[in-house]
Short mmCIF file of C-alpha atoms in Angstrom, two decimals:
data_model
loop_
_atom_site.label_atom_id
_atom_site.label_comp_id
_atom_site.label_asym_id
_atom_site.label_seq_id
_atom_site.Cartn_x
_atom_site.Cartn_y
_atom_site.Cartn_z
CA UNK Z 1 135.60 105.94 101.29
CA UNK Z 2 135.79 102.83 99.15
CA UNK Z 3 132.85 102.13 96.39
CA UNK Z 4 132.58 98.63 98.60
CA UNK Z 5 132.48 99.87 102.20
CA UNK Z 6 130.90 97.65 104.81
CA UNK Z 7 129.34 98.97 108.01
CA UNK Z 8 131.38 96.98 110.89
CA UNK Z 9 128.33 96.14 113.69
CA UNK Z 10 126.69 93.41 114.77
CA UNK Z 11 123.63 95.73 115.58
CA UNK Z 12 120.86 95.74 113.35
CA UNK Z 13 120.56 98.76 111.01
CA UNK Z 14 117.73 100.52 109.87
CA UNK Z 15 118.49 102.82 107.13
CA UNK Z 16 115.28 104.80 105.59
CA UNK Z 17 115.16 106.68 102.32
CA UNK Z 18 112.07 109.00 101.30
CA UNK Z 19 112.61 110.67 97.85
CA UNK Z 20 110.26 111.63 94.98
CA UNK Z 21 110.06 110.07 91.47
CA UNK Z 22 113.36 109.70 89.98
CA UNK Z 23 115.44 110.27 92.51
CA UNK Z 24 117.14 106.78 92.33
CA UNK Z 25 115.70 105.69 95.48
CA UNK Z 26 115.25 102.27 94.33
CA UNK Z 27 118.77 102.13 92.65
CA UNK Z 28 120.41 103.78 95.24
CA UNK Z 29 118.62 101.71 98.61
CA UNK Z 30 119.83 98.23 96.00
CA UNK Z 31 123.35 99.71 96.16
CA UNK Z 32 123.72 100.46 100.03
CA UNK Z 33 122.05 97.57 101.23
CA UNK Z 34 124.36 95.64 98.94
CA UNK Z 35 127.36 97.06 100.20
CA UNK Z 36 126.71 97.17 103.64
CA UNK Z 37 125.09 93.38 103.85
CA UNK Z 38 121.15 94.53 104.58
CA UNK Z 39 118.01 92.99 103.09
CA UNK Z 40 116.22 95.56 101.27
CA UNK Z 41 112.63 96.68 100.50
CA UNK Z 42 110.91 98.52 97.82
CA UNK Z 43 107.48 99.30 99.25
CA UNK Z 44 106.89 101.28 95.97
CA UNK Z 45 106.85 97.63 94.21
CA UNK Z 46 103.99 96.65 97.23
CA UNK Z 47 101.78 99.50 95.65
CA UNK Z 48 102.62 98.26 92.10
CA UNK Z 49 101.48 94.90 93.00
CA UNK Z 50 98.27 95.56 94.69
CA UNK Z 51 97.43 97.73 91.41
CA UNK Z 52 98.47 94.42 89.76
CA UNK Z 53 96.17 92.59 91.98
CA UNK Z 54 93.19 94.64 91.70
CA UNK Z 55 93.61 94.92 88.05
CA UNK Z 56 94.39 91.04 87.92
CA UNK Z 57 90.99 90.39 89.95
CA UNK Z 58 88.72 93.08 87.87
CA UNK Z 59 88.20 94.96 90.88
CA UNK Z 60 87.13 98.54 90.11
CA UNK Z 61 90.07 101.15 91.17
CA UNK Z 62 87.44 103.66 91.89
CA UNK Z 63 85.52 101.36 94.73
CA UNK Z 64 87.91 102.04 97.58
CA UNK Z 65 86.19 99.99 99.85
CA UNK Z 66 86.67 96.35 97.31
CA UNK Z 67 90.25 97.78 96.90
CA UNK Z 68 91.16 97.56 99.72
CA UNK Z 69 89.61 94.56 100.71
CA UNK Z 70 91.79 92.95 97.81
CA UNK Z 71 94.76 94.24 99.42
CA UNK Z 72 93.91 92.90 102.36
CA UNK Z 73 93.68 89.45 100.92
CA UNK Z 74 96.60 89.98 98.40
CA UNK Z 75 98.78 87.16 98.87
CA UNK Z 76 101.93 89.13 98.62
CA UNK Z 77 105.71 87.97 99.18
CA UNK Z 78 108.81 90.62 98.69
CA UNK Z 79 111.95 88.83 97.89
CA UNK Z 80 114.70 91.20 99.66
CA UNK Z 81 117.86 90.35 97.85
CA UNK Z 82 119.32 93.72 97.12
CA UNK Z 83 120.92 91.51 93.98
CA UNK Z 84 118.30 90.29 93.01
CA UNK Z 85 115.01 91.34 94.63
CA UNK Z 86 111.62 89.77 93.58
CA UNK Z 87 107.82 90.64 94.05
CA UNK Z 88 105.38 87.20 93.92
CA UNK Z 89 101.65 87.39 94.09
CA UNK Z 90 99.68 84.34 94.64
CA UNK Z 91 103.04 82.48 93.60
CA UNK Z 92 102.94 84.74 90.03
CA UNK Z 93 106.56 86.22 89.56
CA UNK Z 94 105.04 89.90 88.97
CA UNK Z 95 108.43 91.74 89.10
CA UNK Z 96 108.35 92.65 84.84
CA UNK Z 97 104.35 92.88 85.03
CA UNK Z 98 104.31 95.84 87.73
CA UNK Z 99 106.72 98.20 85.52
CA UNK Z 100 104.60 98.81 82.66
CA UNK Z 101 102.58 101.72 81.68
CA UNK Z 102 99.23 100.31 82.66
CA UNK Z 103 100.59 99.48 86.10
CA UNK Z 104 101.90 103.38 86.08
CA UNK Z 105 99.01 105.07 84.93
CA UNK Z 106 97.02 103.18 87.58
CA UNK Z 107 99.41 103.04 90.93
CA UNK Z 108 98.08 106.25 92.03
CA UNK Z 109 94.19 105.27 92.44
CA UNK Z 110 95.46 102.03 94.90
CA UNK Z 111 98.54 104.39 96.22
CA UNK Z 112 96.19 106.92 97.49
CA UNK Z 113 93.54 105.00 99.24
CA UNK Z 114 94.00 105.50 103.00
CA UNK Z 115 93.20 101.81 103.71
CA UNK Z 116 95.53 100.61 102.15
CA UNK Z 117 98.28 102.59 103.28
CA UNK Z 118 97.59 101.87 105.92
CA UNK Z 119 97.72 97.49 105.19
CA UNK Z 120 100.68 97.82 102.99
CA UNK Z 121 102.37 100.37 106.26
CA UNK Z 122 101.70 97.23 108.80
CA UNK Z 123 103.63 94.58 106.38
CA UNK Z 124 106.03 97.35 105.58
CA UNK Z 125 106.96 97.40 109.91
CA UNK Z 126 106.61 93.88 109.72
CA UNK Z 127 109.54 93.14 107.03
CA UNK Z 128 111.63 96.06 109.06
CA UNK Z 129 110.93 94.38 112.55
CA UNK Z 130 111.67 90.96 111.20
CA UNK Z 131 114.90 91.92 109.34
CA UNK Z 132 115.99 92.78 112.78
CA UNK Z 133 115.86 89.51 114.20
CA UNK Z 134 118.35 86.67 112.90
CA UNK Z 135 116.00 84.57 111.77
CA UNK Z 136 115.29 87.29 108.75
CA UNK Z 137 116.79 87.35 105.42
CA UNK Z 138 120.15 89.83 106.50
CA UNK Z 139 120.43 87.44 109.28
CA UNK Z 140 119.37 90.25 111.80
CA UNK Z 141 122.02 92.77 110.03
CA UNK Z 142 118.79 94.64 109.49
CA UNK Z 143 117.06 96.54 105.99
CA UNK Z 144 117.30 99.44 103.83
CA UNK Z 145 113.92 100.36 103.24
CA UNK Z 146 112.76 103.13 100.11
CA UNK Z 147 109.63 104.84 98.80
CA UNK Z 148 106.98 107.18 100.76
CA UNK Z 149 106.65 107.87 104.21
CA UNK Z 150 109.05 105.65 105.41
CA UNK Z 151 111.37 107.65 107.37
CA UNK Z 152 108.38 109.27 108.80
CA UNK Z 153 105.55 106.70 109.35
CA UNK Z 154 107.06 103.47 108.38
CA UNK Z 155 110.40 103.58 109.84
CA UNK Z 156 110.36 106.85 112.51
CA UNK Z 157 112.75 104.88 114.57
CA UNK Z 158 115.42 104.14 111.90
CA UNK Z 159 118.74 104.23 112.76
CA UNK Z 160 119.42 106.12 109.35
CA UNK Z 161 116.86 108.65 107.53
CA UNK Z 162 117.34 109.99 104.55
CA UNK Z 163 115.56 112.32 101.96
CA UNK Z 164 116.95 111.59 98.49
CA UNK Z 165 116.16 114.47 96.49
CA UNK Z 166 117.24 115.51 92.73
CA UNK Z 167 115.96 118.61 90.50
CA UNK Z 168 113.00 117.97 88.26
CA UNK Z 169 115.06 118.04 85.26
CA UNK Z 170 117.25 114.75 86.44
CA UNK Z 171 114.31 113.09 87.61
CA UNK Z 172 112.48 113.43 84.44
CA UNK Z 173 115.49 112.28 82.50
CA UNK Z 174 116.35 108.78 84.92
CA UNK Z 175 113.04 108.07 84.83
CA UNK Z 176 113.06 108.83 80.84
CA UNK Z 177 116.27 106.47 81.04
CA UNK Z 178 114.23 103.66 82.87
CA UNK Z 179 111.20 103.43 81.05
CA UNK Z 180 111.98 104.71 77.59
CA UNK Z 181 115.60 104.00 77.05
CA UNK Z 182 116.92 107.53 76.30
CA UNK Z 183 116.31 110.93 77.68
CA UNK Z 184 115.92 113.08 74.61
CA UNK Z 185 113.10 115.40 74.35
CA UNK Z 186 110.66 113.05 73.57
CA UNK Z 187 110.97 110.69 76.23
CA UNK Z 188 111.00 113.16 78.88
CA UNK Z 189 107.91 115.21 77.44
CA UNK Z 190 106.50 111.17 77.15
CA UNK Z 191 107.53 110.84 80.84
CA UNK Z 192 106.89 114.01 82.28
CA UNK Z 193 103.30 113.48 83.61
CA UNK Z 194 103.35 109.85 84.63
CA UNK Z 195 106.31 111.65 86.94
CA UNK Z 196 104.79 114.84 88.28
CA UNK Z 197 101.44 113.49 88.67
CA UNK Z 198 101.70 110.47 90.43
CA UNK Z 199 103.79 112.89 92.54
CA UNK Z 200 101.36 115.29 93.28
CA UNK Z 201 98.86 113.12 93.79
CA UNK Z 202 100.78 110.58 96.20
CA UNK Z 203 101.77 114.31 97.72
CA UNK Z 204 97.93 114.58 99.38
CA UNK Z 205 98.22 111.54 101.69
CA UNK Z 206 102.41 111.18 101.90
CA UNK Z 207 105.47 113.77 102.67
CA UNK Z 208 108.01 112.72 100.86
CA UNK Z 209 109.28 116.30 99.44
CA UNK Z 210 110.67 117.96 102.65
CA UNK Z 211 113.05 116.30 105.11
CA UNK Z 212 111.59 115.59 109.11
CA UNK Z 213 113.34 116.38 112.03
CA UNK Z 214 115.92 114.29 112.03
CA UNK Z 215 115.83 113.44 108.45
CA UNK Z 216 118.99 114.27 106.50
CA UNK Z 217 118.99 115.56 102.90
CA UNK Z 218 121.49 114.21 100.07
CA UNK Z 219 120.53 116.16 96.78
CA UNK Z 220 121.86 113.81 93.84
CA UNK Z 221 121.05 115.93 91.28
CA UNK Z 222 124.91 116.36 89.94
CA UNK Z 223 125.73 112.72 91.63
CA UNK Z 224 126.15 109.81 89.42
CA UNK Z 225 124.97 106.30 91.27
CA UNK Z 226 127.83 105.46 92.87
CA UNK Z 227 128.39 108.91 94.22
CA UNK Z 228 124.61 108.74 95.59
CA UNK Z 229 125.45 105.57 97.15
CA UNK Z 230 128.86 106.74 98.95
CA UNK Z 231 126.75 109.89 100.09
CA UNK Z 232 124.17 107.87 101.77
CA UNK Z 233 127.03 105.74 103.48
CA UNK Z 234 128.75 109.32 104.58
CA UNK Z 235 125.58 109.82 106.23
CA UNK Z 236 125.47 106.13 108.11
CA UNK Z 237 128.57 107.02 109.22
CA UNK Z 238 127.79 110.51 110.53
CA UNK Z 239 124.20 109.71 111.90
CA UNK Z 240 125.41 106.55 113.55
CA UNK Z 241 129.09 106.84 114.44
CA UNK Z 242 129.64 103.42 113.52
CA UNK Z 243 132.96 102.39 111.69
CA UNK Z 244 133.08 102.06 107.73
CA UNK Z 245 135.73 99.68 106.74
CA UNK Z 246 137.04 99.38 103.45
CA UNK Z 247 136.84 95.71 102.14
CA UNK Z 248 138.66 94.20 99.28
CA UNK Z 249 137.02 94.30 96.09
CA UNK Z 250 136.38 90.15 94.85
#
């Protein structure tokens, strides 16, 4: 299969992708959406931003009740441009702001309130319904959506599920690569609990860890990105039984 395969269907296409931290969901989703012509949507950037939010608006993480009320409120808009994809709240470009280690440290207090799961699930369905529909940003070629429960709560109905998994030691190190730079010994023991925490702790309200029924593995632990991306599209294929046709590269 060609590093630039297109999906030939006029049907919209849902493809969903679960993983833990540092499995290159976000990088990987960017790359198939790209390459098959689908919006795509971090929802892991929509907790980022209402942490963000909150923070922005002094409201206490620990009072669940004004978080979520803030979320509510949170005038939020997802740019989903797999080149190029943007997060804006209250018309503040908060893409850099919502990657640093404050954000990080904090994600998990906003991630794991129930109420706001459940708000940022409902605009989560509402991007994937509306993606659907030509009037969306694909033009109705539909969305690859990424981050926690969205091949089983957000996105049960996807065409495509997928659980993007990778050992603990190449999680660690991407992640080390991401924030850090480098993936020596340092970084990784500096990146370590940011990664395994906010894990464990998103684990107590989200499955992300073990495929659904229905839900196919790809394990990229010995994959580079490209290969991750070309095993996702294997699986579009095979779930699907739609046509991949090689296009020209530009």
């Amino acid at each position: 299969m060609s590093a630039r395969d297109e999906v030939s269907t006029d049907a919209p296409l849902t493809v969903a992708i679960d993983g833990p931290s540092g499995s290159g969901k976000s990088s990987v989703a960017k790359g198939v959406a790209r390459r098959v012509g689908l919006a795509y949507l971090d929802t892991g950037a929509m907790y980022r931003a209402a942490t963000w939010w909150c923070l922005h608006r002094g409201v206490e993480l620990s009072d669940g009740a004004a978080v979520a009320h803030a979320v509510r409120v949170m005038p939020l808009v997802m740019g989903l441009d797999p080149a190029a994809p943007t997060v804006h709240v209250e018309g503040v470009d908060v893409g850099e702001q919502i990657r640093t280690t404050q954000i990080s440290t904090a994600v998990s207090a906003v991630a794991t309130n129930l109420d706001v799961r459940a708000e940022l699930r409902r605009l989560q369905r509402a991007v994937v319904d509306a993606e659907r529909e030509p009037l969306g940003f694909s033009g109705g070629r539909g969305v690859v959506a990424e981050g926690r429960d969205i091949t089983t709560v957000v996105a049960p109905d996807a065409e495509v599920r997928v659980l993007l998994t990778a050992s603990e030691e190449a999680r660690l190190a991407r992640r080390s690569l991401d924030v850090h730079g480098t993936a020596d010994a340092a970084a990784v023991a500096a990146t370590r609990d940011q990664v395994l925490r906010r894990d464990r702790d998103d684990s107590t309200v989200s499955q992300f860890q073990v495929a659904a029924d229905g839900v196919v593995t790809v394990d990229s632990s010995d994959l580079d990105l490209e290969q991750t991306i070309d095993a996702v599209l294997v699986v579009v294929e095979q779930v699907t039984g739609r046509t991949v046709d090689p296009r020209p590269a530009p």
